[in-house]
Amino acid sequence: MARDTDADVRQLRLTPFGDVCVGLERTLRDAALAAGREVELIIEGADVEVDRSVLTALRAPLLHLARNAVAHGIEPPAVRAEAGKPRAGRVRIGAHLRGSEVEVSVSDDGRGLDLEALAERAREHGIDPPETEVGLARLVFVAGLTTSDRVDALAGRGVGLDVVKTEVEALHGTIDVETQRGGGTTFSISSPLTRTLVRVLLVRAAEQLYALPTPHVLTLRRVDPRAVHRIEGRPVVLHEGEPLPFTPLARTLGMPTAVPDDQLIPTAIVQAGRDRVALSVDELRSVDDVVVESLGERLPRVRGFGGATILPNGEIALILHGGDVVRAALRQAEGGEVSLPEAADLSAEPPTLLVVDDSLTTLALEKTILESAGYRVLAASDAERALRLLDQARVDLVVSDVEMPRMSGLELTRALRGRTKTRGLPVVLLTALSREEDRRRGLDAGADAYLVKNAFDQTELLEVVASLLSDPLD
């Protein structure tokens, strides 16, 4: 009965894709008039039904991409006529279903991306441009690498495609681009049909539970170690005759990895866009429909993770972002073996860390990262509980949020510095407060390190913790 009710509720939330396109034709007509272009808009898949909240979140990225097609893609009528094209350019917006995802595309038949200009802008920013056309095209998603000097309403009010990418990834989706010189550009967005339930593959890696959305999972295998080949010293496995980079999921997430024995290795073949990798794990658990919990407004986007879910047995699984994981695995494959930050010398009893945060999902994320690095981790959902734990247990380092009810992280830090027992205890503040004056207040309160959640990187956290533990304050 409950399952039927849930299904009825989800059905009521479905809205035709065409609803999100209402008003786009007029918007593009006005944009074309302002730019001196002639544009025809074509909508495909208007009847495809998607969760209303997903469509609402997709509207801004679609509007930006459509304007972008007019501003940067479609040529002036005279230029098109000279090239043998119709004077009016076409912007095509379409949607179709693929499993539990909706795929939305925005394409134009304009000039295509200027890959040489993108490569030059990358060099100006100190970035080595990729060697492939696919890699060069994806530079449009890097902040600051636009090749247009225009900053106006038509060109997106100065907001780059990196923002569009961030908006799509907030939906646990991915975005990719294809371009052809003189033939146009297509942006493709893949997003879950619903923001409430996501089908995931549950896996265990580095003694932690993770959830990988199934649209990214092509197939599951158990790889014989003898079937792992090496190309230029880098491990690969063959999938349908194609050599794929082969790397442990734990290593991709910056966690320690165990040396595999001679047993068959549980492996997931994972895809994001056109990229594929083979990720080994400790255990392939099951496929389940789970409710996605946000990591919180103060931790909106952590590299590699798209949220968390609480399973029926009470376990917390972190939901992986397929695009981030695949890209990280490919970066490792290109660079060979990866040197990971070491937590500390864990041959003896591991150091005990105390994590303090009033967001349970953020608390679970930080606890998972630190435990996977080999630490023993205690958790407290507020500063007062943290002080009680410190009275009861020996703790080697504290990681605390700042904005918490009743007692803030700054007050907690001052309290620790005022106690003889905890005066020299290393304290790391991990907070959403990013202004320089906020950082100064944190350090003035006695914190040893101040990290910002919006720019959070688990590798940086592990490096800071390892540094403070290896060189404790007197």
CSV table of C-alpha atoms in Angstrom, one decimal:
chain,number,residue,atom,x,y,z
A,1,MET,CA,0.0,0.0,0.0
A,2,ALA,CA,2.8,2.5,1.0
A,3,ARG,CA,4.7,1.6,-2.2
A,4,ASP,CA,1.5,2.2,-4.3
A,5,THR,CA,1.0,5.6,-2.6
A,6,ASP,CA,4.6,6.6,-3.2
A,7,ALA,CA,4.2,5.7,-6.9
A,8,ASP,CA,1.0,7.8,-7.1
A,9,VAL,CA,2.7,10.7,-5.5
A,10,ARG,CA,5.7,10.5,-8.0
A,11,GLN,CA,3.2,10.3,-10.9
A,12,LEU,CA,1.5,13.5,-9.7
A,13,ARG,CA,4.9,15.2,-9.7
A,14,LEU,CA,5.5,14.4,-13.4
A,15,THR,CA,5.3,17.3,-15.8
A,16,PRO,CA,5.7,17.3,-19.7
A,17,PHE,CA,9.2,18.6,-20.8
A,18,GLY,CA,7.4,21.1,-23.1
A,19,ASP,CA,6.3,23.0,-20.0
A,20,VAL,CA,9.9,24.1,-19.3
A,21,CYS,CA,10.2,25.3,-22.9
A,22,VAL,CA,7.3,27.7,-22.6
A,23,GLY,CA,8.5,31.2,-23.4
A,24,LEU,CA,11.8,30.0,-24.9
A,25,GLU,CA,10.7,30.9,-28.4
A,26,ARG,CA,10.0,34.5,-27.5
A,27,THR,CA,13.3,34.7,-25.5
A,28,LEU,CA,15.3,33.4,-28.5
A,29,ARG,CA,13.4,35.7,-30.9
A,30,ASP,CA,14.3,38.7,-28.8
A,31,ALA,CA,17.9,37.5,-28.5
A,32,ALA,CA,18.2,37.0,-32.2
A,33,LEU,CA,16.7,40.4,-33.0
A,34,ALA,CA,19.3,42.0,-30.6
A,35,ALA,CA,22.1,40.1,-32.2
A,36,GLY,CA,21.0,40.6,-35.8
A,37,ARG,CA,20.4,36.9,-36.3
A,38,GLU,CA,17.5,34.9,-37.8
A,39,VAL,CA,16.7,31.8,-35.7
A,40,GLU,CA,14.2,29.0,-35.8
A,41,LEU,CA,13.5,27.1,-32.6
A,42,ILE,CA,12.6,23.4,-32.8
A,43,ILE,CA,11.3,21.5,-29.7
A,44,GLU,CA,11.5,17.7,-29.6
A,45,GLY,CA,10.2,15.4,-26.9
A,46,ALA,CA,7.7,17.9,-25.5
A,47,ASP,CA,5.6,15.1,-24.2
A,48,VAL,CA,8.4,13.4,-22.2
A,49,GLU,CA,7.4,13.5,-18.5
A,50,VAL,CA,9.9,14.5,-15.8
A,51,ASP,CA,9.7,15.3,-12.1
A,52,ARG,CA,8.6,18.9,-11.8
A,53,SER,CA,11.4,19.9,-9.5
A,54,VAL,CA,14.0,18.6,-12.0
A,55,LEU,CA,12.4,20.6,-14.8
A,56,THR,CA,12.3,23.7,-12.6
A,57,ALA,CA,16.1,23.2,-11.9
A,58,LEU,CA,16.8,22.6,-15.6
A,59,ARG,CA,15.1,25.7,-16.9
A,60,ALA,CA,18.0,28.1,-16.0
A,61,PRO,CA,20.7,25.9,-17.7
A,62,LEU,CA,18.5,25.4,-20.8
A,63,LEU,CA,17.8,29.1,-21.1
A,64,HIS,CA,21.5,29.9,-20.8
A,65,LEU,CA,22.5,27.2,-23.4
A,66,ALA,CA,19.8,28.5,-25.8
A,67,ARG,CA,21.0,32.1,-25.5
A,68,ASN,CA,24.6,30.9,-25.8
A,69,ALA,CA,23.6,29.2,-29.1
A,70,VAL,CA,22.3,32.5,-30.5
A,71,ALA,CA,25.2,34.6,-29.0
A,72,HIS,CA,28.1,32.4,-29.9
A,73,GLY,CA,26.8,29.7,-32.3
A,74,ILE,CA,24.5,31.0,-35.0
A,75,GLU,CA,26.2,33.2,-37.7
A,76,PRO,CA,24.8,36.4,-39.2
A,77,PRO,CA,22.4,35.7,-42.1
A,78,ALA,CA,24.8,37.0,-44.7
A,79,VAL,CA,27.6,34.8,-43.4
A,80,ARG,CA,25.4,31.8,-43.5
A,81,ALA,CA,24.2,32.5,-47.0
A,82,GLU,CA,27.8,32.8,-48.2
A,83,ALA,CA,28.6,29.4,-46.6
A,84,GLY,CA,25.6,27.8,-48.4
A,85,LYS,CA,23.5,27.6,-45.3
A,86,PRO,CA,19.9,28.8,-44.8
A,87,ARG,CA,19.8,32.4,-43.6
A,88,ALA,CA,17.9,31.3,-40.5
A,89,GLY,CA,19.9,29.3,-38.0
A,90,ARG,CA,18.3,26.4,-36.1
A,91,VAL,CA,18.3,25.9,-32.4
A,92,ARG,CA,17.0,22.5,-31.5
A,93,ILE,CA,16.1,21.6,-27.9
A,94,GLY,CA,15.1,17.9,-27.3
A,95,ALA,CA,14.4,15.4,-24.5
A,96,HIS,CA,14.2,11.7,-24.4
A,97,LEU,CA,14.2,9.0,-21.8
A,98,ARG,CA,17.1,6.6,-21.1
A,99,GLY,CA,16.4,4.2,-18.3
A,100,SER,CA,16.0,6.2,-15.1
A,101,GLU,CA,17.4,9.4,-16.7
A,102,VAL,CA,16.2,12.1,-19.0
A,103,GLU,CA,18.6,13.3,-21.7
A,104,VAL,CA,18.2,16.9,-22.8
A,105,SER,CA,20.1,18.4,-25.6
A,106,VAL,CA,20.6,21.9,-27.0
A,107,SER,CA,22.1,22.1,-30.4
A,108,ASP,CA,22.6,24.7,-33.1
A,109,ASP,CA,23.8,24.5,-36.7
A,110,GLY,CA,26.1,27.4,-36.4
A,111,ARG,CA,29.9,27.9,-36.7
A,112,GLY,CA,31.0,25.4,-34.0
A,113,LEU,CA,33.4,26.1,-31.2
A,114,ASP,CA,36.7,27.8,-31.9
A,115,LEU,CA,39.0,25.0,-30.5
A,116,GLU,CA,42.2,26.9,-31.3
A,117,ALA,CA,41.0,30.0,-29.4
A,118,LEU,CA,40.0,27.8,-26.4
A,119,ALA,CA,43.5,26.2,-26.4
A,120,GLU,CA,45.1,29.6,-26.5
A,121,ARG,CA,42.9,30.9,-23.6
A,122,ALA,CA,43.8,27.8,-21.6
A,123,ARG,CA,47.5,28.5,-22.1
A,124,GLU,CA,47.0,32.1,-21.0
A,125,HIS,CA,45.5,30.7,-17.8
A,126,GLY,CA,48.4,28.3,-17.2
A,127,ILE,CA,46.5,25.2,-18.3
A,128,ASP,CA,48.0,22.7,-20.7
A,129,PRO,CA,45.3,22.2,-23.4
A,130,PRO,CA,44.2,18.6,-24.1
A,131,GLU,CA,45.4,17.0,-27.2
A,132,THR,CA,42.0,15.7,-28.4
A,133,GLU,CA,39.2,17.7,-29.9
A,134,VAL,CA,36.8,16.3,-27.4
A,135,GLY,CA,39.0,17.5,-24.5
A,136,LEU,CA,39.4,20.9,-26.1
A,137,ALA,CA,35.7,21.3,-26.5
A,138,ARG,CA,35.2,20.5,-22.8
A,139,LEU,CA,37.3,23.5,-21.9
A,140,VAL,CA,34.2,25.6,-22.3
A,141,PHE,CA,33.2,24.3,-18.8
A,142,VAL,CA,36.3,25.8,-17.2
A,143,ALA,CA,35.7,29.1,-15.5
A,144,GLY,CA,37.2,32.1,-17.3
A,145,LEU,CA,38.0,30.3,-20.6
A,146,THR,CA,35.3,31.9,-22.7
A,147,THR,CA,36.5,33.1,-26.1
A,148,SER,CA,34.0,35.9,-26.2
A,149,ASP,CA,34.8,39.4,-25.1
A,150,ARG,CA,31.1,40.2,-24.8
A,151,VAL,CA,29.5,40.5,-21.3
A,152,ASP,CA,25.8,41.3,-21.8
A,153,ALA,CA,22.3,39.9,-21.4
A,154,LEU,CA,22.5,38.1,-24.7
A,155,ALA,CA,25.8,36.3,-23.9
A,156,GLY,CA,24.6,35.1,-20.5
A,157,ARG,CA,25.1,38.3,-18.4
A,158,GLY,CA,28.8,37.3,-17.9
A,159,VAL,CA,27.9,33.9,-16.4
A,160,GLY,CA,30.1,31.2,-17.8
A,161,LEU,CA,29.2,27.6,-18.8
A,162,ASP,CA,31.1,26.5,-15.7
A,163,VAL,CA,28.0,27.7,-13.8
A,164,VAL,CA,25.7,25.7,-16.0
A,165,LYS,CA,27.9,22.6,-15.3
A,166,THR,CA,27.6,23.3,-11.5
A,167,GLU,CA,23.8,23.6,-11.8
A,168,VAL,CA,23.5,20.3,-13.7
A,169,GLU,CA,25.8,18.5,-11.3
A,170,ALA,CA,23.7,19.7,-8.4
A,171,LEU,CA,20.9,17.5,-9.9
A,172,HIS,CA,23.3,14.5,-9.9
A,173,GLY,CA,23.5,15.0,-13.6
A,174,THR,CA,26.2,15.4,-16.2
A,175,ILE,CA,26.8,17.7,-19.2
A,176,ASP,CA,28.9,17.2,-22.2
A,177,VAL,CA,29.6,18.9,-25.5
A,178,GLU,CA,30.2,18.0,-29.2
A,179,THR,CA,31.2,20.4,-31.9
A,180,GLN,CA,32.0,20.5,-35.6
A,181,ARG,CA,33.7,23.3,-37.3
A,182,GLY,CA,31.0,25.0,-39.5
A,183,GLY,CA,28.5,22.4,-38.5
A,184,GLY,CA,27.3,23.5,-35.1
A,185,THR,CA,27.5,22.5,-31.4
A,186,THR,CA,25.4,20.2,-29.2
A,187,PHE,CA,25.3,20.3,-25.4
A,188,SER,CA,23.9,17.2,-23.8
A,189,ILE,CA,22.5,17.0,-20.3
A,190,SER,CA,21.7,13.7,-18.5
A,191,SER,CA,19.7,14.0,-15.2
A,192,PRO,CA,17.7,11.6,-13.0
A,193,LEU,CA,14.0,11.7,-13.8
A,194,THR,CA,13.2,12.4,-10.1
A,195,ARG,CA,15.0,14.2,-7.3
A,196,THR,CA,13.4,11.9,-4.7
A,197,LEU,CA,14.4,8.4,-5.6
A,198,VAL,CA,17.5,7.3,-7.4
A,199,ARG,CA,18.5,3.8,-8.3
A,200,VAL,CA,22.0,3.0,-7.2
A,201,LEU,CA,24.5,0.3,-7.0
A,202,LEU,CA,25.8,-0.1,-3.4
A,203,VAL,CA,29.4,-1.0,-3.1
A,204,ARG,CA,32.0,-1.2,-0.4
A,205,ALA,CA,35.4,0.3,-0.7
A,206,ALA,CA,38.0,1.1,2.0
A,207,GLU,CA,35.6,-0.3,4.6
A,208,GLN,CA,33.0,2.3,3.7
A,209,LEU,CA,29.7,2.1,1.9
A,210,TYR,CA,29.1,4.1,-1.3
A,211,ALA,CA,26.2,4.4,-3.8
A,212,LEU,CA,26.8,4.8,-7.5
A,213,PRO,CA,23.8,5.9,-9.6
A,214,THR,CA,23.0,3.0,-12.0
A,215,PRO,CA,22.8,5.1,-15.2
A,216,HIS,CA,26.5,5.4,-14.9
A,217,VAL,CA,27.0,1.6,-14.5
A,218,LEU,CA,27.4,-0.3,-17.8
A,219,THR,CA,28.1,-3.7,-16.3
A,220,LEU,CA,29.5,-5.6,-13.4
A,221,ARG,CA,32.4,-8.1,-13.6
A,222,ARG,CA,34.8,-10.1,-11.4
A,223,VAL,CA,38.2,-9.5,-13.0
A,224,ASP,CA,40.8,-12.2,-12.9
A,225,PRO,CA,44.1,-10.5,-11.9
A,226,ARG,CA,45.7,-12.3,-14.8
A,227,ALA,CA,43.4,-10.5,-17.2
A,228,VAL,CA,44.8,-7.1,-16.1
A,229,HIS,CA,47.1,-5.8,-18.9
A,230,ARG,CA,49.4,-2.8,-18.9
A,231,ILE,CA,49.7,-0.2,-21.5
A,232,GLU,CA,52.7,2.1,-21.0
A,233,GLY,CA,52.9,0.8,-17.4
A,234,ARG,CA,49.2,1.6,-16.6
A,235,PRO,CA,46.7,-1.1,-15.7
A,236,VAL,CA,43.8,-1.7,-18.1
A,237,VAL,CA,41.1,-4.3,-18.6
A,238,LEU,CA,39.4,-5.1,-21.9
A,239,HIS,CA,35.7,-4.4,-22.2
A,240,GLU,CA,34.1,-5.3,-25.5
A,241,GLY,CA,37.5,-5.2,-27.0
A,242,GLU,CA,38.3,-1.7,-25.7
A,243,PRO,CA,41.1,-1.2,-23.1
A,244,LEU,CA,39.7,0.7,-20.1
A,245,PRO,CA,41.7,2.3,-17.3
A,246,PHE,CA,41.6,-0.1,-14.3
A,247,THR,CA,41.8,1.6,-10.8
A,248,PRO,CA,40.4,1.0,-7.3
A,249,LEU,CA,37.5,3.2,-6.4
A,250,ALA,CA,39.1,4.0,-3.1
A,251,ARG,CA,42.2,5.4,-4.8
A,252,THR,CA,40.0,7.5,-7.0
A,253,LEU,CA,38.4,9.0,-3.9
A,254,GLY,CA,41.8,9.7,-2.3
A,255,MET,CA,41.5,6.8,0.2
A,256,PRO,CA,44.1,4.2,1.1
A,257,THR,CA,43.8,0.9,-0.9
A,258,ALA,CA,44.7,-2.6,-0.1
A,259,VAL,CA,46.9,-4.7,-2.3
A,260,PRO,CA,44.5,-7.1,-4.1
A,261,ASP,CA,45.1,-10.8,-3.6
A,262,ASP,CA,44.8,-13.5,-6.3
A,263,GLN,CA,41.0,-13.7,-6.0
A,264,LEU,CA,38.6,-12.4,-8.6
A,265,ILE,CA,38.3,-8.6,-8.2
A,266,PRO,CA,34.7,-7.1,-8.0
A,267,THR,CA,34.6,-4.4,-10.7
A,268,ALA,CA,32.1,-2.0,-12.1
A,269,ILE,CA,32.4,-0.6,-15.6
A,270,VAL,CA,31.4,3.0,-15.2
A,271,GLN,CA,30.6,5.6,-17.8
A,272,ALA,CA,30.1,9.4,-17.8
A,273,GLY,CA,29.3,10.9,-21.2
A,274,ARG,CA,31.7,9.2,-23.7
A,275,ASP,CA,34.3,8.3,-21.0
A,276,ARG,CA,34.5,4.8,-19.5
A,277,VAL,CA,36.7,3.3,-16.7
A,278,ALA,CA,36.8,0.1,-14.8
A,279,LEU,CA,36.6,0.6,-11.0
A,280,SER,CA,37.5,-2.2,-8.6
A,281,VAL,CA,35.8,-2.3,-5.2
A,282,ASP,CA,36.0,-4.6,-2.1
A,283,GLU,CA,32.3,-5.7,-2.5
A,284,LEU,CA,29.4,-5.4,-4.9
A,285,ARG,CA,26.4,-5.2,-2.6
A,286,SER,CA,23.1,-4.7,-4.3
A,287,VAL,CA,21.0,-2.4,-6.5
A,288,ASP,CA,18.4,-0.3,-4.6
A,289,ASP,CA,16.1,2.7,-5.0
A,290,VAL,CA,17.2,5.2,-2.4
A,291,VAL,CA,16.2,8.6,-1.2
A,292,VAL,CA,18.8,11.2,-1.8
A,293,GLU,CA,19.7,13.5,1.1
A,294,SER,CA,21.5,16.8,0.4
A,295,LEU,CA,24.8,17.4,2.0
A,296,GLY,CA,23.4,20.7,3.1
A,297,GLU,CA,23.4,24.3,1.9
A,298,ARG,CA,26.7,24.9,3.7
A,299,LEU,CA,28.3,22.0,1.9
A,300,PRO,CA,26.6,22.2,-1.5
A,301,ARG,CA,29.1,20.5,-3.7
A,302,VAL,CA,31.9,18.2,-2.5
A,303,ARG,CA,34.1,16.8,-5.3
A,304,GLY,CA,33.2,13.2,-5.9
A,305,PHE,CA,30.0,13.1,-3.9
A,306,GLY,CA,26.4,14.1,-4.8
A,307,GLY,CA,24.6,13.5,-1.5
A,308,ALA,CA,24.0,10.8,1.1
A,309,THR,CA,21.3,8.2,1.8
A,310,ILE,CA,20.2,6.4,5.0
A,311,LEU,CA,19.5,2.7,4.3
A,312,PRO,CA,16.7,0.8,6.0
A,313,ASN,CA,19.3,-0.9,8.4
A,314,GLY,CA,20.5,2.6,9.5
A,315,GLU,CA,23.7,2.5,7.5
A,316,ILE,CA,24.7,5.8,5.7
A,317,ALA,CA,26.0,5.5,2.2
A,318,LEU,CA,27.6,8.4,0.4
A,319,ILE,CA,26.2,8.9,-3.1
A,320,LEU,CA,29.0,9.2,-5.7
A,321,HIS,CA,28.9,11.7,-8.5
A,322,GLY,CA,29.5,9.6,-11.6
A,323,GLY,CA,31.1,12.3,-13.6
A,324,ASP,CA,33.6,13.3,-10.9
A,325,VAL,CA,34.6,9.7,-10.2
A,326,VAL,CA,35.2,8.9,-13.9
A,327,ARG,CA,37.2,12.1,-14.5
A,328,ALA,CA,39.3,11.4,-11.4
A,329,ALA,CA,40.0,7.9,-12.6
A,330,LEU,CA,41.0,9.2,-16.0
A,331,ARG,CA,43.3,11.8,-14.5
A,332,GLN,CA,45.0,9.0,-12.5
A,333,ALA,CA,45.3,6.9,-15.6
A,334,GLU,CA,47.0,9.7,-17.5
A,335,GLY,CA,49.4,10.4,-14.7
A,336,GLY,CA,50.2,6.8,-13.8
A,337,GLU,CA,50.5,5.9,-10.1
A,338,VAL,CA,49.0,8.4,-7.7
A,339,SER,CA,50.8,9.6,-4.6
A,340,LEU,CA,48.1,9.9,-1.9
A,341,PRO,CA,48.4,12.0,1.3
A,342,GLU,CA,49.4,9.7,4.2
A,343,ALA,CA,47.3,10.0,7.3
A,344,ALA,CA,50.1,9.2,9.7
A,345,ASP,CA,52.1,6.3,10.9
A,346,LEU,CA,49.2,3.9,11.6
A,347,SER,CA,51.3,0.9,12.5
A,348,ALA,CA,50.5,1.7,16.2
A,349,GLU,CA,47.1,2.6,17.5
A,350,PRO,CA,45.5,5.1,15.1
A,351,PRO,CA,45.0,8.7,16.2
A,352,THR,CA,41.5,9.6,17.4
A,353,LEU,CA,39.8,12.5,15.8
A,354,LEU,CA,36.6,14.3,16.9
A,355,VAL,CA,34.3,15.6,14.2
A,356,VAL,CA,31.7,18.2,15.2
A,357,ASP,CA,28.9,19.3,12.8
A,358,ASP,CA,25.1,19.9,13.3
A,359,SER,CA,24.4,18.4,9.8
A,360,LEU,CA,24.1,14.7,10.0
A,361,THR,CA,25.0,14.1,6.3
A,362,THR,CA,28.0,16.4,6.5
A,363,LEU,CA,29.0,14.6,9.7
A,364,ALA,CA,28.7,11.3,8.0
A,365,LEU,CA,30.8,12.5,5.0
A,366,GLU,CA,33.6,13.8,7.1
A,367,LYS,CA,33.6,10.7,9.3
A,368,THR,CA,33.8,8.5,6.2
A,369,ILE,CA,36.7,10.4,4.7
A,370,LEU,CA,38.7,10.3,7.9
A,371,GLU,CA,38.0,6.7,8.8
A,372,SER,CA,38.9,5.6,5.3
A,373,ALA,CA,42.3,7.3,5.8
A,374,GLY,CA,42.8,5.0,8.8
A,375,TYR,CA,41.8,7.3,11.7
A,376,ARG,CA,39.5,6.4,14.6
A,377,VAL,CA,36.7,9.0,14.5
A,378,LEU,CA,34.3,10.2,17.2
A,379,ALA,CA,31.3,12.3,16.1
A,380,ALA,CA,29.3,15.0,17.9
A,381,SER,CA,26.3,16.9,16.4
A,382,ASP,CA,27.0,20.0,18.5
A,383,ALA,CA,29.7,21.7,20.5
A,384,GLU,CA,28.3,20.8,23.9
A,385,ARG,CA,28.3,17.1,23.1
A,386,ALA,CA,31.9,17.6,21.8
A,387,LEU,CA,33.0,18.9,25.2
A,388,ARG,CA,31.4,16.0,27.0
A,389,LEU,CA,33.2,13.5,24.7
A,390,LEU,CA,36.5,15.3,25.3
A,391,ASP,CA,36.0,14.8,29.0
A,392,GLN,CA,35.5,11.0,28.5
A,393,ALA,CA,38.0,10.1,25.8
A,394,ARG,CA,41.5,10.9,24.6
A,395,VAL,CA,41.3,12.9,21.3
A,396,ASP,CA,44.3,13.8,19.1
A,397,LEU,CA,42.6,16.4,16.9
A,398,VAL,CA,39.2,18.2,16.4
A,399,VAL,CA,37.5,19.1,13.1
A,400,SER,CA,34.6,21.4,13.7
A,401,ASP,CA,32.0,23.4,11.9
A,402,VAL,CA,31.6,27.1,12.9
A,403,GLU,CA,27.9,27.8,12.5
A,404,MET,CA,26.1,25.6,15.1
A,405,PRO,CA,23.1,26.1,17.4
A,406,ARG,CA,23.7,27.1,21.1
A,407,MET,CA,27.5,27.1,20.9
A,408,SER,CA,29.5,28.0,17.8
A,409,GLY,CA,32.7,26.4,16.6
A,410,LEU,CA,34.6,29.6,17.5
A,411,GLU,CA,33.2,29.4,21.1
A,412,LEU,CA,34.2,25.7,21.1
A,413,THR,CA,37.7,26.5,20.0
A,414,ARG,CA,38.1,29.2,22.7
A,415,ALA,CA,36.8,26.8,25.3
A,416,LEU,CA,39.4,24.2,24.3
A,417,ARG,CA,42.2,26.8,24.5
A,418,GLY,CA,41.0,27.8,27.9
A,419,ARG,CA,41.3,24.3,29.3
A,420,THR,CA,44.6,22.9,30.5
A,421,LYS,CA,43.9,19.4,29.1
A,422,THR,CA,43.0,20.7,25.6
A,423,ARG,CA,45.1,23.8,25.3
A,424,GLY,CA,47.4,22.2,22.8
A,425,LEU,CA,44.8,20.1,21.0
A,426,PRO,CA,45.0,20.8,17.2
A,427,VAL,CA,41.7,22.3,15.9
A,428,VAL,CA,40.6,22.4,12.2
A,429,LEU,CA,37.6,24.6,11.4
A,430,LEU,CA,35.7,23.4,8.3
A,431,THR,CA,33.0,26.0,7.5
A,432,ALA,CA,31.0,27.7,4.8
A,433,LEU,CA,32.2,31.1,6.0
A,434,SER,CA,34.6,32.1,3.3
A,435,ARG,CA,35.4,35.8,3.9
A,436,GLU,CA,38.9,36.8,5.0
A,437,GLU,CA,37.5,38.4,8.2
A,438,ASP,CA,35.8,35.1,9.0
A,439,ARG,CA,39.1,33.2,8.5
A,440,ARG,CA,40.9,35.7,10.8
A,441,ARG,CA,38.3,35.3,13.5
A,442,GLY,CA,38.7,31.5,13.3
A,443,LEU,CA,42.5,31.7,13.6
A,444,ASP,CA,42.3,34.4,16.4
A,445,ALA,CA,40.0,32.0,18.3
A,446,GLY,CA,42.8,29.5,18.3
A,447,ALA,CA,42.2,27.3,15.3
A,448,ASP,CA,45.2,25.8,13.7
A,449,ALA,CA,43.7,25.6,10.2
A,450,TYR,CA,40.7,27.1,8.5
A,451,LEU,CA,39.1,25.3,5.5
A,452,VAL,CA,36.1,26.5,3.4
A,453,LYS,CA,33.4,24.0,2.6
A,454,ASN,CA,32.4,25.5,-0.7
A,455,ALA,CA,36.0,24.8,-1.9
A,456,PHE,CA,36.2,21.5,0.0
A,457,ASP,CA,38.6,18.9,-1.2
A,458,GLN,CA,39.0,15.7,0.8
A,459,THR,CA,42.7,15.4,-0.1
A,460,GLU,CA,43.3,18.9,1.4
A,461,LEU,CA,41.6,17.9,4.6
A,462,LEU,CA,43.7,14.7,4.9
A,463,GLU,CA,46.9,16.7,4.2
A,464,VAL,CA,46.1,19.3,6.9
A,465,VAL,CA,45.1,16.6,9.4
A,466,ALA,CA,48.3,14.6,8.7
A,467,SER,CA,50.4,17.7,9.0
A,468,LEU,CA,49.0,18.8,12.4
A,469,LEU,CA,49.3,15.2,13.8
A,470,SER,CA,52.9,14.8,12.6
A,471,ASP,CA,53.9,18.2,14.0
A,472,PRO,CA,51.7,18.8,17.1
A,473,LEU,CA,51.8,22.2,18.8
A,474,ASP,CA,53.6,22.5,22.1
